[in-house]
Amino acid sequence: MAESQELSMDLPVIDLDVFLHNPRDSVEVQAECVKAANALITYGALVLHDSRVSEDDNTTFLDLLEDYFAQPEEDLKKDERPELSYQIGVTLENTEKPKCAVDEPCLNVIERLAPSERPLDIKGHEPDPKCRFFWRMVEAPPYETQFPGLNADNITPDAPHIKERWGPVMNQWGTSMKNAVEGLTQMAAVGLGLPADTFKDAGRYGPHLLAPTASDLQKYGKVNTILAGFHTDLNFLTIHGRSRYPGLHIWARNTGKKIPVKIPQGNYLLVQAGKQLEHITGGLIKAGFHEVVVNESTVKVINDRKEKFPNRPLVRISSTFFWHLSSDYDLVPIPELKEKAKEVRAAQFNLGKDEGEEVEYPALKVGDQVSNELRHIALMAK
């Protein structure tokens, strides 16, 4: 059937349980780690199975965030911190701009895609009509960070029907996703021929963010509405639980095909590579492009939920976690991975897959890399 074909993501499924419950030097663990690293190199994305993850926790989280974003705008505005580049608390709709709308290398990526595989046109796209909340899930560093603005304290909403639930629900689901993605950083490191804790240690004090986005489907529920324009993420790895509404599309590096995301039910999460992972691997792993739009499947679910849950807010919540390297970490490509990146790039070119101009990855602090990216998307003053 054509429909089931559309919903097939064909992304590798990596089993974190194999890594957690077997000796590190076992054949099974080594093979699963290589599979994880190859999935990130080839696709920039994978599906992660972790039996510790609970679908019920995700459901509770989605309910809470729907209730939060159903509040009047004046209540939401109390949780806004533009002076901290929106890196904590709420970001309201029409604030964040998709970097790709004006970024030349990114527009070139779109040009190289077959017309049928391109994202919805973002050239004239205004800021995204999505809201977001950032809730930090961090271990405080034993030193004074050079980037206090990227490491500010959390904000708990004031509304009585939300305040009591907020911390426990956010921390429960955030911890599940953080544990899962940290396990994957170890698997990827082993698969790349590095010590298992290479990335995990580099991100120990990172400003990790449970980062749900919210789109008001009463206002923005028409087909072909862009909720989040074509972009990559600036962090190391992004991990997603299931959203109630379809509309997330990702692009696999090896195929150039637009893939509608459908995360299996149960203990499964979607993981995508971000810019920090691209930088530290010298481009061996590329940050994954994605967009969130309203498509026919989204509208079908909107109508279904109107009927089944008439009293629930019609808000699309993305169940998203951004895992970062520590702000003060020196971000420099690992030499052996940088060399391998050149080989992969040449192999891609020989297969007729032009990846555009070679990218330079200069040495800089992670906090500076994040600040540069935030200026591009209009969240930090120039």
XYZ file of N, CA and C in Angstrom, residues 43-175:
399
model
N 22.882 8.409 7.803
C 21.561 9.041 7.795
C 21.498 10.350 8.585
N 22.405 10.523 9.565
C 22.277 11.668 10.475
C 21.144 11.476 11.463
N 20.564 10.270 11.516
C 19.420 10.000 12.392
C 19.293 8.499 12.603
N 18.608 8.119 13.681
C 18.332 6.709 13.961
C 17.166 6.620 14.939
N 16.612 5.422 15.052
C 15.596 5.146 16.071
C 16.299 4.397 17.198
N 16.077 4.841 18.436
C 16.747 4.248 19.596
C 15.730 3.511 20.457
N 16.025 2.246 20.753
C 15.178 1.475 21.670
C 15.836 1.452 23.041
N 15.060 1.814 24.075
C 15.554 1.825 25.454
C 14.388 1.382 26.334
N 14.466 0.180 26.890
C 13.312 -0.365 27.626
C 13.024 0.406 28.912
N 13.930 1.305 29.320
C 13.675 2.122 30.521
C 12.692 3.251 30.245
N 12.484 3.562 28.977
C 11.630 4.704 28.600
C 10.163 4.295 28.675
N 9.351 5.150 29.314
C 7.930 4.842 29.497
C 7.051 5.745 28.629
N 6.204 5.120 27.826
C 5.234 5.877 27.009
C 4.291 6.682 27.908
N 3.988 6.154 29.097
C 3.094 6.864 30.040
C 3.716 8.192 30.473
N 5.036 8.197 30.703
C 5.710 9.451 31.095
C 5.591 10.486 29.982
N 5.729 10.032 28.748
C 5.608 10.953 27.612
C 4.179 11.498 27.520
N 3.179 10.640 27.730
C 1.769 11.056 27.681
C 1.483 12.119 28.745
N 1.973 11.871 29.962
C 1.789 12.831 31.065
C 2.442 14.169 30.725
N 3.623 14.091 30.135
C 4.365 15.277 29.706
C 3.579 16.066 28.642
N 3.066 15.363 27.629
C 2.298 16.030 26.564
C 1.050 16.708 27.137
N 0.364 16.040 28.054
C -0.832 16.632 28.690
C -0.479 17.926 29.411
N 0.607 17.885 30.186
C 1.030 19.069 30.944
C 1.346 20.236 30.005
N 2.077 19.958 28.934
C 2.483 21.036 28.021
C 1.298 21.584 27.234
N 0.344 20.742 26.893
C -0.883 21.241 26.257
C -1.594 22.213 27.186
N -1.692 21.835 28.460
C -2.351 22.715 29.442
C -1.586 24.035 29.592
N -0.269 23.938 29.619
C 0.549 25.154 29.782
C 0.342 26.102 28.611
N 0.446 25.596 27.385
C 0.369 26.479 26.213
C -1.064 26.887 25.868
N -2.045 26.310 26.568
C -3.435 26.759 26.381
C -3.736 28.012 27.208
N -2.774 28.443 28.039
C -2.972 29.652 28.857
C -2.988 30.907 27.980
N -3.591 31.998 28.479
C -3.548 33.271 27.743
C -2.101 33.741 27.556
N -1.872 34.478 26.475
C -0.511 34.925 26.156
C 0.102 35.761 27.270
N -0.716 36.575 27.956
C -0.134 37.425 29.016
C 0.431 36.580 30.163
N -0.147 35.393 30.389
C 0.409 34.503 31.426
C 1.700 33.853 30.936
N 1.717 33.458 29.671
C 2.930 32.858 29.110
C 4.090 33.856 29.117
N 3.792 35.119 28.824
C 4.845 36.151 28.710
C 5.643 36.312 30.000
N 5.023 35.972 31.137
C 5.731 36.075 32.424
C 6.946 35.144 32.477
N 6.914 34.103 31.647
C 8.007 33.120 31.665
C 9.026 33.348 30.547
N 8.967 34.533 29.917
C 9.841 34.853 28.779
C 11.103 35.553 29.288
N 12.270 35.174 28.758
C 13.530 35.803 29.173
C 14.367 36.176 27.931
N 13.939 37.208 27.171
C 14.723 37.596 25.989
C 16.139 38.031 26.344
N 16.314 38.585 27.560
C 17.653 39.053 27.960
C 18.629 37.889 28.115
N 18.106 36.663 28.226
C 18.952 35.461 28.286
C 18.880 34.687 26.969
N 18.586 35.420 25.886
C 18.510 34.836 24.538
C 17.499 33.689 24.472
N 16.472 33.778 25.315
C 15.396 32.778 25.348
C 15.930 31.373 25.651
N 17.082 31.282 26.326
C 17.664 29.966 26.587
C 17.106 29.326 27.853
N 16.083 29.954 28.404
C 15.368 29.421 29.557
C 13.938 29.931 29.475
N 12.985 29.164 29.985
C 11.595 29.627 29.959
C 10.982 29.535 28.575
N 10.021 30.432 28.316
C 9.208 30.322 27.104
C 9.721 31.224 25.977
N 9.567 30.758 24.754
C 9.739 31.581 23.550
C 8.386 31.582 22.858
N 7.802 32.751 22.657
C 6.467 32.811 22.067
C 6.545 32.717 20.543
N 5.405 32.482 19.923
C 5.353 32.307 18.468
C 5.864 33.542 17.745
N 6.345 33.331 16.520
C 6.850 34.392 15.649
C 8.060 35.127 16.239
N 8.908 34.376 16.942
C 10.152 34.934 17.490
C 11.367 34.341 16.786
N 11.415 32.999 16.737
C 12.591 32.311 16.179
C 12.484 32.204 14.664
N 13.553 32.596 13.976
C 13.576 32.532 12.510
C 14.337 31.288 12.055
N 13.848 30.600 11.004
C 14.628 29.470 10.486
C 15.896 29.982 9.817
N 17.042 29.510 10.302
C 18.333 29.973 9.788
C 18.426 29.785 8.271
N 17.835 28.693 7.775
C 17.986 28.358 6.356
C 17.335 29.372 5.425
N 16.436 30.188 5.943
C 15.762 31.163 5.073
C 16.750 32.157 4.468
N 17.883 32.368 5.160
C 18.857 33.357 4.667
C 20.276 32.799 4.568
N 20.463 31.543 4.942
C 21.802 30.968 5.013
C 22.169 30.322 3.676
N 23.197 30.856 3.031
C 23.549 30.430 1.673
C 23.844 28.926 1.572
N 24.737 28.375 2.426
C 25.016 26.932 2.312
C 23.754 26.088 2.475
N 22.853 26.544 3.339
C 21.617 25.810 3.594
C 20.685 25.875 2.377
N 20.596 27.038 1.768
C 19.775 27.174 0.560
C 20.343 26.314 -0.566
N 21.679 26.170 -0.579
C 22.310 25.309 -1.585
C 21.953 23.837 -1.370
N 21.809 23.449 -0.094
C 21.377 22.073 0.213
C 20.001 21.821 -0.395
N 19.097 22.794 -0.231
C 17.739 22.663 -0.776
C 17.797 22.567 -2.302
N 18.643 23.411 -2.914
C 18.777 23.402 -4.385
C 19.209 22.033 -4.900
N 20.066 21.346 -4.138
C 20.584 20.054 -4.595
C 19.575 18.916 -4.425
N 18.501 19.167 -3.694
C 17.465 18.138 -3.538
C 16.579 18.098 -4.776
N 16.094 16.914 -5.106
C 15.113 16.810 -6.194
C 13.887 17.633 -5.816
N 13.263 18.319 -6.776
C 12.113 19.179 -6.450
C 11.045 18.486 -5.596
N 10.804 17.203 -5.845
C 9.763 16.482 -5.090
C 10.179 16.195 -3.643
N 11.479 16.344 -3.344
C 11.980 16.030 -2.004
C 12.311 17.295 -1.200
N 12.004 18.449 -1.741
C 12.366 19.697 -1.057
C 11.396 20.014 0.082
N 11.877 20.789 1.064
C 10.971 21.229 2.126
C 10.010 22.281 1.593
N 9.001 22.620 2.390
C 8.135 23.740 2.022
C 8.992 24.995 1.931
N 8.687 25.850 0.990
C 9.534 27.015 0.666
C 9.640 27.968 1.846
N 10.877 28.214 2.304
C 11.069 29.084 3.467
C 11.667 30.435 3.100
N 11.896 30.693 1.801
C 12.597 31.940 1.439
C 11.850 33.167 1.914
N 10.530 33.158 1.771
C 9.754 34.311 2.240
C 9.178 34.076 3.613
N 9.653 32.996 4.270
C 9.052 32.579 5.538
C 9.415 33.536 6.664
N 8.404 34.000 7.349
C 8.599 34.851 8.522
C 9.054 33.970 9.693
N 9.235 34.550 10.886
C 9.591 33.699 12.029
C 8.578 32.564 12.223
N 9.061 31.464 12.794
C 8.203 30.288 12.993
C 7.018 30.597 13.903
N 5.821 30.079 13.545
C 4.653 30.316 14.387
C 4.559 29.329 15.556
N 5.716 28.801 15.988
C 5.721 27.869 17.111
C 6.175 28.578 18.391
N 5.729 28.055 19.514
C 6.258 28.471 20.818
C 7.190 27.368 21.310
N 7.939 27.678 22.371
C 8.855 26.673 22.906
C 9.035 26.928 24.397
N 9.368 25.880 25.138
C 9.774 26.061 26.538
C 11.092 25.336 26.747
N 12.044 26.019 27.381
C 13.332 25.401 27.700
C 13.403 25.145 29.212
N 13.637 23.895 29.564
C 13.801 23.469 30.961
C 15.141 22.753 31.073
N 16.054 23.323 31.844
C 17.414 22.783 31.901
C 17.482 21.517 32.731
N 18.251 20.549 32.234
C 18.472 19.268 32.920
C 19.994 19.129 33.047
N 20.560 19.737 34.087
C 22.011 19.907 34.091
C 22.656 19.479 35.404
N 23.962 19.235 35.286
C 24.818 19.075 36.461
C 25.681 20.331 36.522
N 25.608 21.041 37.647
C 26.355 22.308 37.761
C 27.853 22.028 37.714
N 28.608 22.805 36.911
C 30.059 22.565 36.830
C 30.760 22.997 38.115
N 31.898 22.375 38.436
C 32.648 22.745 39.644
C 33.521 23.974 39.413
N 33.281 24.684 38.316
C 34.057 25.877 37.969
C 33.070 26.958 37.535
N 33.569 28.177 37.422
C 32.714 29.278 36.966
C 32.705 29.297 35.441
N 31.527 29.146 34.849
C 31.440 29.103 33.395
C 31.666 30.490 32.789
N 32.270 30.505 31.609
C 32.431 31.772 30.868
C 31.127 32.200 30.199
N 30.101 31.335 30.269
C 28.845 31.589 29.538
C 27.629 31.493 30.469
N 27.554 32.405 31.474
C 26.440 32.314 32.435
C 25.069 32.450 31.784
N 24.972 33.229 30.707
C 23.686 33.425 30.034
C 23.137 32.153 29.416
N 24.044 31.188 29.109
C 23.605 29.913 28.545
C 23.378 28.873 29.643
N 23.574 29.281 30.887
C 23.484 28.345 32.012
C 22.679 28.949 33.160
N 21.562 29.593 32.831
C 20.742 30.283 33.835
C 19.825 29.292 34.567
N 19.222 29.774 35.668
C 18.344 28.911 36.476
C 16.990 28.706 35.802
N 16.366 27.578 36.121
C 15.064 27.245 35.553
C 13.950 28.173 36.025
N 12.890 28.227 35.227
C 11.686 28.991 35.549
C 10.531 28.011 35.679
N 9.802 28.093 36.789
C 8.605 27.265 36.967
C 7.379 28.146 36.788
N 6.449 27.764 35.919
C 5.238 28.572 35.713
C 4.436 28.730 37.006
N 3.701 29.835 37.096
C 2.984 30.212 38.317
C 1.586 29.629 38.464
N 0.931 29.324 37.347
C -0.489 28.939 37.396
C -0.690 27.749 38.340
N -1.664 27.844 39.264
C -1.862 26.784 40.272
C -2.097 25.395 39.658
N -2.804 25.323 38.514
C -3.114 24.002 37.940
C -1.919 23.398 37.197
N -0.820 24.160 37.144
C 0.381 23.692 36.436
C 1.584 23.589 37.374
N 1.708 24.535 38.282
C 2.914 24.685 39.111
C 3.305 23.404 39.857
N 2.321 22.766 40.491
C 2.626 21.581 41.312
C 3.112 20.404 40.458
N 2.552 20.292 39.272
C 2.905 19.155 38.399
C 4.223 19.376 37.680
N 4.596 20.636 37.490
C 5.640 21.006 36.530
C 6.983 20.302 36.757
N 7.614 20.577 37.901
C 8.955 20.026 38.167
C 9.001 18.511 38.081
N 8.112 17.803 38.801
C 8.166 16.330 38.761
C 7.978 15.753 37.357
N 7.010 16.296 36.592
C 6.736 15.745 35.254
C 7.882 16.049 34.297
N 8.363 17.306 34.310
C 9.458 17.691 33.409
C 10.719 16.881 33.726
N 11.017 16.729 35.008
C 12.247 16.017 35.383
C 12.158 14.521 35.108
N 10.967 13.962 35.299
C 10.795 12.526 35.042
C 11.046 12.200 33.567
N 10.365 12.937 32.671
C 10.513 12.657 31.242
C 11.873 13.124 30.736
N 12.329 14.270 31.229
C 13.646 14.781 30.822
C 14.766 13.827 31.194
N 14.681 13.229 32.384
C 15.721 12.289 32.828
C 15.731 11.046 31.946
